[in-house]
């Protein structure tokens, strides 16, 4: 038993090493030979896999602000144990996104230009600023975890004092840039396929990122439970799942109402790739999870919650890929499939992210539920009272 | 006040000789990209093309929009609309995000994909010539007068005159007058414009408005959001405190009993 576990581990280590080597090689090509040599991007498809991955990274990291707002602003302390894993996920997600953006930029040596050359009309400018500010805020939010380990109480006290304004600022920056990823496409009404183009794109992006971010926590928590025996309590997960259910329903209603009002329903019946992709997205990401989540018996099973979270996340991935690639291919009159270098650099970043998550969560008190809750300063019963809120 | 310059391209007069194509290459010191200019397409080394559609010809180039989408989406203001009307680009500022290429309603900007430090490339309306009062290289080279350069206001009047005088010769529309808010390049044709490969159905309003409507809401979202979250924090905290006090009181009463 032990033996097979060990061989399984080293198998994944080898896979990770191969991915890393390919990724580093591809990065070398990217920076010495340019984007043309390393990607399948072209004048008609100027954005590809990398931008799609940025969308995903930022969207899946959305739990960082949703959980923070529930616990610190709405004082729902039941979700306290998820705060740290959520913030760590967000932190790693954003670091990867920023790294990939810099790789993707044609002139990466100028990446700092938006800091000094302002264009207040540009959505891209706004996103850049929000991502930078939010990353700074995530640093502040995560700092106590690191400081705690080294018993540096003085800075922790200061951070506690400013924690509420910091959380609120973080929520605002998140709201702005999560929705702005949708606003990026407002300017291409003629190019983005009508099933996805909408003046409500920012709203749709915002709602869907909340469902995806929370599902990501359910998903991670299941994997962590298997890897380190550090799970989250089932009632917390079920609580999250319920929120996911409501958010999915709201998101779907907003989209369908908008389609009816703007007269886009005929597009639902055209026999085209776009239509099929749209149905794939809605069935996988909305109908199936909503059906399952609406039944208590599935909400109360770890295994089912895990499966449902995979559905929700796949639907989210499909949605972003549909907007970033599927919806634009027809109008660009070319086809696009990412190159080896594009894929290997992306996979390298995924491996780096997983490795960072594992490293940080084993070295620092990220999953505090089991150890720390008992040492809380609050008297036992008052703690319960808050928890039972 | 400098008068805005522009180009009027009347495709009914175009014979497809490619003089504008060659003049543009020479003016911008661009290498040869295709031995048959009619088969060439816009690229980092080709700022204008002449396309053949049956026995008709159509020139493609940047439309030098009055409110350029490329300039409005660029995070670092690498594009600028000059007072002469040209939309020019500064590679020193550009970070290479390629949002301009994604957003341009006419799908004009091209990229130097093969370069390690690529630039965005497109027609610049011969800014350094028109600022000196010279016509653009392409219009100077055109032997038939299909492409002419002049004050934009005069060109608009001229285009309208041609449409009304030659009502059976022209398709009654000036392409570029209203498309995506209009610009400094006007095009006339004998057939509907989509038949010549021009992007059809562009809205009349300048594209940047589509984004501005949302961007304007940002300060409101930020302040209202901040106030809302702040008060929610205070309210729920207070609610929890009251609940706790009540529970404690109950607990004590029970103990006394
Ligand atoms: S046609 Fe495109 S590139 Fe030219 S000014 Fe308009 S938006 Fe910019
Ligand atoms: S590629 Fe350069 S010019 Fe185009 S939007 Fe990005 S920064 Fe601006």
Short mmCIF file of N, CA and C in Angstrom, two decimals, chain B residues 74-136:
data_model
loop_
_atom_site.label_atom_id
_atom_site.label_comp_id
_atom_site.label_asym_id
_atom_site.label_seq_id
_atom_site.Cartn_x
_atom_site.Cartn_y
_atom_site.Cartn_z
N UNK B 74 -6.72 51.81 -25.55
CA UNK B 74 -5.31 51.63 -25.20
C UNK B 74 -5.04 52.08 -23.76
N UNK B 75 -4.52 51.20 -22.91
CA UNK B 75 -4.34 51.56 -21.50
C UNK B 75 -3.30 52.66 -21.28
N UNK B 76 -2.41 52.85 -22.26
CA UNK B 76 -1.33 53.81 -22.03
C UNK B 76 -1.35 54.99 -23.01
N UNK B 77 -2.46 55.17 -23.69
CA UNK B 77 -2.60 56.25 -24.67
C UNK B 77 -1.49 56.25 -25.70
N UNK B 78 -1.22 55.10 -26.29
CA UNK B 78 -0.19 55.04 -27.33
C UNK B 78 -0.71 55.62 -28.64
N UNK B 79 -2.05 55.69 -28.79
CA UNK B 79 -2.62 56.29 -29.99
C UNK B 79 -3.08 57.70 -29.70
N UNK B 80 -3.01 58.51 -30.75
CA UNK B 80 -3.41 59.90 -30.57
C UNK B 80 -4.04 60.38 -31.87
N UNK B 81 -5.11 61.13 -31.78
CA UNK B 81 -5.71 61.77 -32.96
C UNK B 81 -5.08 63.15 -33.07
N UNK B 82 -4.34 63.39 -34.12
CA UNK B 82 -3.66 64.69 -34.25
C UNK B 82 -4.65 65.76 -34.68
N UNK B 83 -4.20 67.02 -34.59
CA UNK B 83 -5.13 68.08 -34.97
C UNK B 83 -5.41 68.07 -36.47
N UNK B 84 -4.52 67.44 -37.25
CA UNK B 84 -4.78 67.30 -38.69
C UNK B 84 -5.75 66.15 -38.97
N UNK B 85 -6.03 65.33 -37.95
CA UNK B 85 -7.01 64.26 -38.13
C UNK B 85 -6.43 62.87 -38.24
N UNK B 86 -5.10 62.76 -38.31
CA UNK B 86 -4.50 61.42 -38.40
C UNK B 86 -4.50 60.74 -37.04
N UNK B 87 -4.66 59.42 -37.04
CA UNK B 87 -4.54 58.65 -35.80
C UNK B 87 -3.16 58.00 -35.82
N UNK B 88 -2.27 58.49 -34.94
CA UNK B 88 -0.89 58.02 -34.97
C UNK B 88 -0.56 57.23 -33.71
N UNK B 89 0.57 56.55 -33.76
CA UNK B 89 0.90 55.56 -32.73
C UNK B 89 2.32 55.79 -32.23
N UNK B 90 2.52 55.59 -30.94
CA UNK B 90 3.84 55.78 -30.35
C UNK B 90 4.30 54.46 -29.73
N UNK B 91 5.23 53.80 -30.41
CA UNK B 91 5.68 52.49 -29.95
C UNK B 91 6.40 52.57 -28.60
N UNK B 92 6.96 53.73 -28.27
CA UNK B 92 7.67 53.86 -27.00
C UNK B 92 6.75 53.65 -25.81
N UNK B 93 5.46 54.07 -25.97
CA UNK B 93 4.52 53.92 -24.87
C UNK B 93 3.92 52.51 -24.82
N UNK B 94 3.69 51.93 -25.99
CA UNK B 94 2.91 50.69 -26.12
C UNK B 94 3.45 49.56 -25.24
N UNK B 95 2.52 48.86 -24.56
CA UNK B 95 2.94 47.70 -23.77
C UNK B 95 2.68 46.40 -24.52
N UNK B 96 1.97 46.49 -25.64
CA UNK B 96 1.76 45.29 -26.46
C UNK B 96 0.62 44.41 -25.99
N UNK B 97 -0.44 45.01 -25.42
CA UNK B 97 -1.56 44.19 -24.95
C UNK B 97 -2.46 43.78 -26.11
N UNK B 98 -2.39 44.49 -27.21
CA UNK B 98 -3.12 44.19 -28.45
C UNK B 98 -4.64 44.37 -28.32
N UNK B 99 -5.05 45.16 -27.33
CA UNK B 99 -6.48 45.45 -27.19
C UNK B 99 -6.94 46.28 -28.38
N UNK B 100 -6.05 47.16 -28.90
CA UNK B 100 -6.42 47.99 -30.05
C UNK B 100 -6.79 47.11 -31.24
N UNK B 101 -6.05 46.01 -31.42
CA UNK B 101 -6.32 45.12 -32.56
C UNK B 101 -7.66 44.42 -32.37
N UNK B 102 -7.92 44.03 -31.13
CA UNK B 102 -9.16 43.34 -30.81
C UNK B 102 -10.36 44.27 -31.00
N UNK B 103 -10.17 45.56 -30.68
CA UNK B 103 -11.32 46.45 -30.56
C UNK B 103 -11.65 47.24 -31.83
N UNK B 104 -10.69 47.49 -32.70
CA UNK B 104 -10.93 48.34 -33.87
C UNK B 104 -12.12 47.82 -34.68
N UNK B 105 -13.14 48.65 -34.90
CA UNK B 105 -14.33 48.18 -35.61
C UNK B 105 -14.03 47.79 -37.06
N UNK B 106 -12.96 48.34 -37.65
CA UNK B 106 -12.62 48.00 -39.03
C UNK B 106 -11.53 46.93 -39.10
N UNK B 107 -11.10 46.45 -37.97
CA UNK B 107 -10.06 45.41 -37.88
C UNK B 107 -8.81 45.79 -38.67
N UNK B 108 -8.27 46.95 -38.34
CA UNK B 108 -7.15 47.49 -39.10
C UNK B 108 -5.77 47.23 -38.49
N UNK B 109 -5.54 47.51 -37.20
CA UNK B 109 -4.16 47.44 -36.70
C UNK B 109 -3.53 46.05 -36.90
N UNK B 110 -2.28 46.05 -37.30
CA UNK B 110 -1.54 44.79 -37.50
C UNK B 110 -0.34 44.77 -36.57
N UNK B 111 0.22 43.58 -36.38
CA UNK B 111 1.27 43.43 -35.38
C UNK B 111 2.52 42.83 -35.99
N UNK B 112 3.68 43.24 -35.48
CA UNK B 112 4.94 42.68 -35.96
C UNK B 112 5.21 41.37 -35.22
N UNK B 113 4.46 40.35 -35.56
CA UNK B 113 4.54 39.09 -34.80
C UNK B 113 5.93 38.49 -34.79
N UNK B 114 6.69 38.75 -35.84
CA UNK B 114 8.00 38.08 -35.92
C UNK B 114 9.08 38.81 -35.11
N UNK B 115 8.76 39.99 -34.59
CA UNK B 115 9.76 40.75 -33.84
C UNK B 115 9.76 40.36 -32.36
N UNK B 116 10.91 40.55 -31.71
CA UNK B 116 10.97 40.29 -30.27
C UNK B 116 10.31 41.43 -29.50
N UNK B 117 10.43 42.65 -30.03
CA UNK B 117 9.76 43.79 -29.41
C UNK B 117 8.82 44.42 -30.43
N UNK B 118 7.67 43.76 -30.67
CA UNK B 118 6.82 44.15 -31.80
C UNK B 118 6.13 45.49 -31.62
N UNK B 119 5.81 46.11 -32.76
CA UNK B 119 5.03 47.34 -32.76
C UNK B 119 3.69 47.09 -33.45
N UNK B 120 2.70 47.94 -33.16
CA UNK B 120 1.44 47.92 -33.88
C UNK B 120 1.64 48.75 -35.14
N UNK B 121 1.19 48.28 -36.27
CA UNK B 121 1.41 48.98 -37.53
C UNK B 121 0.10 49.28 -38.24
N UNK B 122 -0.02 50.45 -38.78
CA UNK B 122 -1.18 50.80 -39.61
C UNK B 122 -0.89 52.13 -40.31
N UNK B 123 -1.77 52.48 -41.24
CA UNK B 123 -1.67 53.75 -41.93
C UNK B 123 -1.71 54.90 -40.92
N UNK B 124 -0.88 55.92 -41.14
CA UNK B 124 -0.90 57.07 -40.24
C UNK B 124 -1.31 58.35 -40.98
N UNK B 125 -1.97 58.18 -42.12
CA UNK B 125 -2.44 59.30 -42.93
C UNK B 125 -1.28 60.24 -43.29
N UNK B 126 -0.10 59.69 -43.43
CA UNK B 126 1.10 60.48 -43.74
C UNK B 126 1.16 61.74 -42.87
N UNK B 127 1.05 61.54 -41.57
CA UNK B 127 1.01 62.68 -40.66
C UNK B 127 2.11 63.71 -40.94
N UNK B 128 3.35 63.23 -41.19
CA UNK B 128 4.42 64.22 -41.37
C UNK B 128 4.32 64.96 -42.71
N UNK B 129 3.50 64.46 -43.65
CA UNK B 129 3.25 65.21 -44.89
C UNK B 129 2.07 66.16 -44.72
N UNK B 130 0.96 65.63 -44.20
CA UNK B 130 -0.22 66.50 -44.11
C UNK B 130 0.01 67.66 -43.15
N UNK B 131 0.86 67.46 -42.14
CA UNK B 131 1.11 68.57 -41.20
C UNK B 131 1.87 69.68 -41.91
N UNK B 132 2.55 69.35 -43.03
CA UNK B 132 3.25 70.39 -43.80
C UNK B 132 2.39 70.90 -44.96
N UNK B 133 1.13 70.42 -45.01
CA UNK B 133 0.25 70.88 -46.08
C UNK B 133 0.36 70.06 -47.35
N UNK B 134 1.15 68.98 -47.32
CA UNK B 134 1.28 68.13 -48.50
C UNK B 134 0.17 67.08 -48.52
N UNK B 135 -0.21 66.58 -49.69
CA UNK B 135 -1.19 65.49 -49.72
C UNK B 135 -0.54 64.17 -49.29
N UNK B 136 -1.36 63.18 -48.96
CA UNK B 136 -0.79 61.88 -48.60
C UNK B 136 -0.12 61.28 -49.83
#
